[in-house]
Short mmCIF file of C-alpha atoms in Angstrom, two decimals:
data_model
loop_
_atom_site.label_atom_id
_atom_site.label_comp_id
_atom_site.label_asym_id
_atom_site.label_seq_id
_atom_site.Cartn_x
_atom_site.Cartn_y
_atom_site.Cartn_z
CA MET A 1 127.17 86.55 126.74
CA ASN A 2 127.25 86.14 123.02
CA THR A 3 130.52 86.47 120.70
CA ARG A 4 129.90 89.37 118.99
CA LEU A 5 129.51 91.54 122.08
CA LEU A 6 132.74 90.03 123.33
CA VAL A 7 134.56 91.25 120.17
CA ALA A 8 133.12 94.35 120.87
CA LEU A 9 134.08 95.03 124.10
CA CYS A 10 137.95 93.51 124.00
CA THR A 11 139.76 95.28 121.28
CA ALA A 12 142.17 97.53 123.07
CA LEU A 13 144.66 100.22 122.67
CA ALA A 14 147.98 98.85 121.77
CA ALA A 15 150.48 97.50 124.36
CA PRO A 16 153.82 99.88 122.45
CA MET A 17 152.05 103.25 123.04
CA ALA A 18 152.32 102.50 126.43
CA PHE A 19 149.10 103.41 127.65
CA ALA A 20 146.40 102.20 129.46
CA THR A 21 144.28 100.42 127.09
CA PRO A 22 140.96 101.33 126.27
CA SER A 23 138.67 99.61 123.72
CA GLY A 24 139.87 100.20 120.34
CA LEU A 25 141.53 98.71 117.43
CA ASN A 26 145.32 97.85 117.49
CA ASN A 27 146.92 100.88 118.11
CA ILE A 28 144.05 103.59 118.34
CA PRO A 29 141.13 103.76 120.71
CA THR A 30 137.21 103.98 119.19
CA ALA A 31 134.14 105.12 120.55
CA ASP A 32 133.56 101.63 121.42
CA VAL A 33 133.20 100.45 125.63
CA THR A 34 132.81 97.45 127.52
CA PRO A 35 129.55 97.02 128.27
CA PRO A 36 128.34 97.70 132.26
CA GLY A 37 128.52 94.65 134.21
CA VAL A 38 131.35 93.54 132.10
CA LEU A 39 135.44 92.67 133.61
CA VAL A 40 137.91 92.33 130.78
CA ILE A 41 141.34 91.25 132.33
CA GLN A 42 144.29 91.75 129.69
CA SER A 43 147.48 90.09 129.70
CA PHE A 44 150.33 90.98 126.82
CA THR A 45 153.16 91.10 125.48
CA ASN A 46 155.14 92.90 122.99
CA PHE A 47 158.41 91.77 120.89
CA GLY A 48 160.18 92.38 117.56
CA ASN A 49 164.09 92.21 116.03
CA ASP A 50 165.51 94.13 118.50
CA LYS A 51 162.95 93.98 121.51
CA ASP A 52 163.14 91.35 123.88
CA ALA A 53 159.41 89.70 125.15
CA ASP A 54 157.94 91.65 127.97
CA LEU A 55 154.58 91.72 130.10
CA THR A 56 151.80 93.71 130.90
CA LEU A 57 148.77 93.01 132.83
CA GLY A 58 145.73 94.95 133.11
CA PHE A 59 141.77 95.42 132.93
CA LYS A 60 138.89 97.32 132.14
CA THR A 61 135.51 97.27 132.81
CA GLY A 62 131.91 99.33 131.62
CA LEU A 63 129.39 101.59 133.83
CA ASP A 64 125.87 103.41 133.43
CA LEU A 65 125.70 106.53 135.03
CA PHE A 66 122.22 108.02 134.40
CA GLY A 67 122.20 106.16 131.17
CA GLN A 68 125.27 106.96 130.17
CA LYS A 69 127.74 104.85 128.72
CA PHE A 70 131.44 105.08 130.66
CA GLU A 71 134.51 102.78 130.81
CA PHE A 72 137.44 102.82 133.19
CA GLY A 73 140.58 100.78 133.42
CA ALA A 74 144.53 100.43 134.77
CA ASP A 75 146.88 98.28 133.36
CA SER A 76 150.45 97.78 134.50
CA HIS A 77 153.65 96.72 133.24
CA ILE A 78 155.31 93.60 134.72
CA VAL A 79 158.37 92.34 133.15
CA PRO A 80 161.24 92.76 132.40
CA ASP A 81 162.54 95.17 135.50
CA LYS A 82 161.00 95.59 138.13
CA GLY A 83 157.47 96.50 136.43
CA GLY A 84 155.22 99.60 136.53
CA PRO A 85 154.08 101.86 136.97
CA ILE A 86 150.06 101.57 137.20
CA VAL A 87 148.37 103.95 134.24
CA LEU A 88 144.69 104.14 134.66
CA GLN A 89 142.01 105.06 131.48
CA ALA A 90 138.46 106.80 131.32
CA LYS A 91 136.21 107.10 128.25
CA TYR A 92 133.08 108.49 127.75
CA SER A 93 130.82 106.96 124.44
CA LEU A 94 127.87 109.52 123.04
CA PRO A 95 125.87 107.81 120.13
CA LEU A 96 124.96 110.84 117.87
CA GLY A 97 121.81 109.63 116.36
CA GLU A 98 120.49 107.03 114.37
CA GLY A 99 122.47 106.49 111.11
CA LEU A 100 125.32 109.08 112.72
CA PRO A 101 128.03 108.07 114.11
CA THR A 102 129.28 107.34 118.03
CA LEU A 103 131.68 109.82 119.76
CA GLY A 104 134.34 108.39 122.03
CA LEU A 105 136.32 110.85 124.41
CA GLY A 106 138.70 109.68 126.35
CA VAL A 107 142.08 110.17 128.67
CA ALA A 108 144.58 107.68 129.16
CA ASN A 109 148.17 106.95 130.45
CA ILE A 110 147.38 108.72 134.00
CA ALA A 111 149.88 108.10 136.11
CA ILE A 112 148.81 107.96 140.14
CA THR A 113 151.56 109.74 141.41
CA GLU A 114 154.13 112.20 139.69
CA ASP A 115 156.85 109.64 140.56
CA ASP A 116 155.04 107.06 138.18
CA ARG A 117 154.53 109.07 135.45
CA ALA A 118 155.94 107.92 132.32
CA GLY A 119 155.13 110.55 129.66
CA ASP A 120 151.94 113.07 129.74
CA PRO A 121 148.44 111.87 129.76
CA PHE A 122 146.80 111.13 126.53
CA SER A 123 143.81 112.57 125.80
CA TYR A 124 141.73 112.04 122.55
CA LEU A 125 137.96 112.51 120.61
CA VAL A 126 137.30 109.54 118.00
CA LEU A 127 134.08 108.71 115.76
CA SER A 128 133.35 105.13 115.17
CA HIS A 129 130.37 104.31 112.37
CA ASP A 130 129.31 101.32 110.95
CA PHE A 131 128.82 101.42 107.10
CA GLY A 132 125.81 99.21 107.17
CA GLY A 133 127.94 95.83 108.16
CA LEU A 134 130.18 95.87 105.34
CA PHE A 135 133.02 97.42 107.76
CA ARG A 136 133.27 100.15 110.92
CA ALA A 137 135.31 103.01 110.26
CA HIS A 138 136.90 105.14 113.20
CA ALA A 139 138.68 108.58 113.22
CA GLY A 140 140.00 111.15 115.65
CA TYR A 141 142.53 113.11 116.86
CA GLY A 142 144.90 112.45 120.08
CA PHE A 143 146.51 115.48 122.56
CA GLN A 144 149.39 114.85 124.51
CA THR A 145 152.55 116.62 124.83
CA ASP A 146 154.97 116.71 122.05
CA ASN A 147 152.99 114.07 120.55
CA ASN A 148 149.54 114.86 119.32
CA SER A 149 148.28 112.40 116.43
CA VAL A 150 145.72 111.71 113.86
CA LEU A 151 144.04 108.35 114.71
CA LEU A 152 142.47 106.21 111.20
CA GLY A 153 141.21 102.94 111.69
CA LEU A 154 139.00 100.01 109.54
CA ASP A 155 137.76 96.67 110.71
CA LYS A 156 135.58 94.40 109.61
CA THR A 157 134.00 91.02 111.44
CA VAL A 158 133.47 87.86 109.69
CA LYS A 159 132.70 84.10 110.66
CA LEU A 160 135.66 81.56 111.16
CA PHE A 161 134.71 78.22 112.89
CA GLU A 162 131.29 79.54 113.54
CA ARG A 163 132.55 82.51 116.01
CA ASP A 164 133.48 86.15 114.89
CA LEU A 165 136.88 86.93 114.00
CA THR A 166 137.32 90.78 113.59
CA LEU A 167 139.96 91.74 111.09
CA ARG A 168 141.64 95.68 111.80
CA SER A 169 144.08 97.64 110.35
CA ASP A 170 145.32 101.18 111.97
CA PHE A 171 147.25 104.13 111.19
CA ILE A 172 148.42 106.78 113.91
CA GLN A 173 151.00 109.34 113.88
CA ILE A 174 154.27 109.19 115.82
CA GLN A 175 157.17 110.88 117.28
CA ASP A 176 155.53 114.34 117.22
CA GLU A 177 153.70 114.18 114.02
CA SER A 178 157.25 113.65 111.92
CA GLN A 179 156.21 110.10 110.71
CA TRP A 180 153.19 107.30 110.65
CA MET A 181 152.46 103.55 112.12
CA GLY A 182 150.29 101.37 110.73
CA SER A 183 149.09 97.94 111.97
CA LEU A 184 147.20 94.94 111.11
CA GLY A 185 146.44 92.27 113.13
CA PHE A 186 142.95 90.24 113.76
CA LEU A 187 140.95 89.79 117.20
CA TYR A 188 139.18 85.79 118.04
CA ALA A 189 136.62 84.81 120.39
CA LEU A 190 138.33 81.35 121.41
CA HIS A 191 135.73 80.81 124.11
CA GLU A 192 132.77 82.73 125.72
CA ASN A 193 135.45 83.86 128.21
CA VAL A 194 138.72 84.19 126.41
CA VAL A 195 139.35 86.38 123.27
CA LEU A 196 142.92 86.30 121.71
CA GLU A 197 144.35 89.37 119.76
CA SER A 198 147.59 89.72 117.71
CA TRP A 199 148.76 92.13 115.51
CA ALA A 200 152.08 93.65 113.80
CA SER A 201 152.78 97.48 114.06
CA GLN A 202 155.35 99.31 111.11
CA PRO A 203 156.24 102.70 111.53
CA PHE A 204 156.25 103.99 107.70
CA ASP A 205 159.90 105.66 107.63
CA ASP A 206 162.12 104.41 110.29
CA GLY A 207 161.94 101.59 113.26
CA ASP A 208 161.50 97.83 113.30
CA THR A 209 158.10 96.22 113.21
CA ILE A 210 156.71 95.24 116.99
CA TYR A 211 154.84 92.15 117.05
CA THR A 212 152.07 92.17 120.13
CA VAL A 213 149.92 88.83 121.48
CA LYS A 214 147.22 89.86 123.90
CA LEU A 215 144.73 87.40 125.96
CA ASN A 216 141.35 88.86 127.11
CA PHE A 217 139.71 87.40 129.78
CA VAL A 218 135.95 88.51 130.09
CA PHE A 219 134.03 87.90 133.18
CA LYS A 220 130.13 89.18 133.46
CA PHE A 221 128.79 89.79 137.53
#
């Protein structure tokens, strides 16, 4: 598996949003999906000025059904406290044609039981487009009870020590569209099977900076 493929499949929705993590940028999903036959095990932590470090574990994988590309996955808070709940995500990726964007349709933060629910499911649609290798742009909208949000993002891949380094930034509305949160981060393939991600998220008007570090362990089967 080449490094560019690892970079494309391992980006993910940020942990501060408390959703199961579909492929995306820092805090937003994109139209990317994990390739079929690939399993990504994810481990990530968030920390900041007034936030103790935590730990979340999860996975995602891709499916090719009748020529259509899907992704599904799950994750769960591990520490601190007692951990849980387990939440699920699923996504469908649809190329719109040559020279056109790819459409992603998905839902995240799906609780297995009512007792496990920590917020309502987050449904979204997003368009992702590669502008001739100069950069990729992403725009979409998320739907959640009392927390709808515009989703915007950019990413750019460059070479560092002969490996792909993806620089990325995104913007998402939070707190029922009352303010925006921006982020800046990177993704780097340390090894064919290990990808490091890290980013900082900052609300525009009120709130502390949250830092996220994630390791992705990639397996092909």
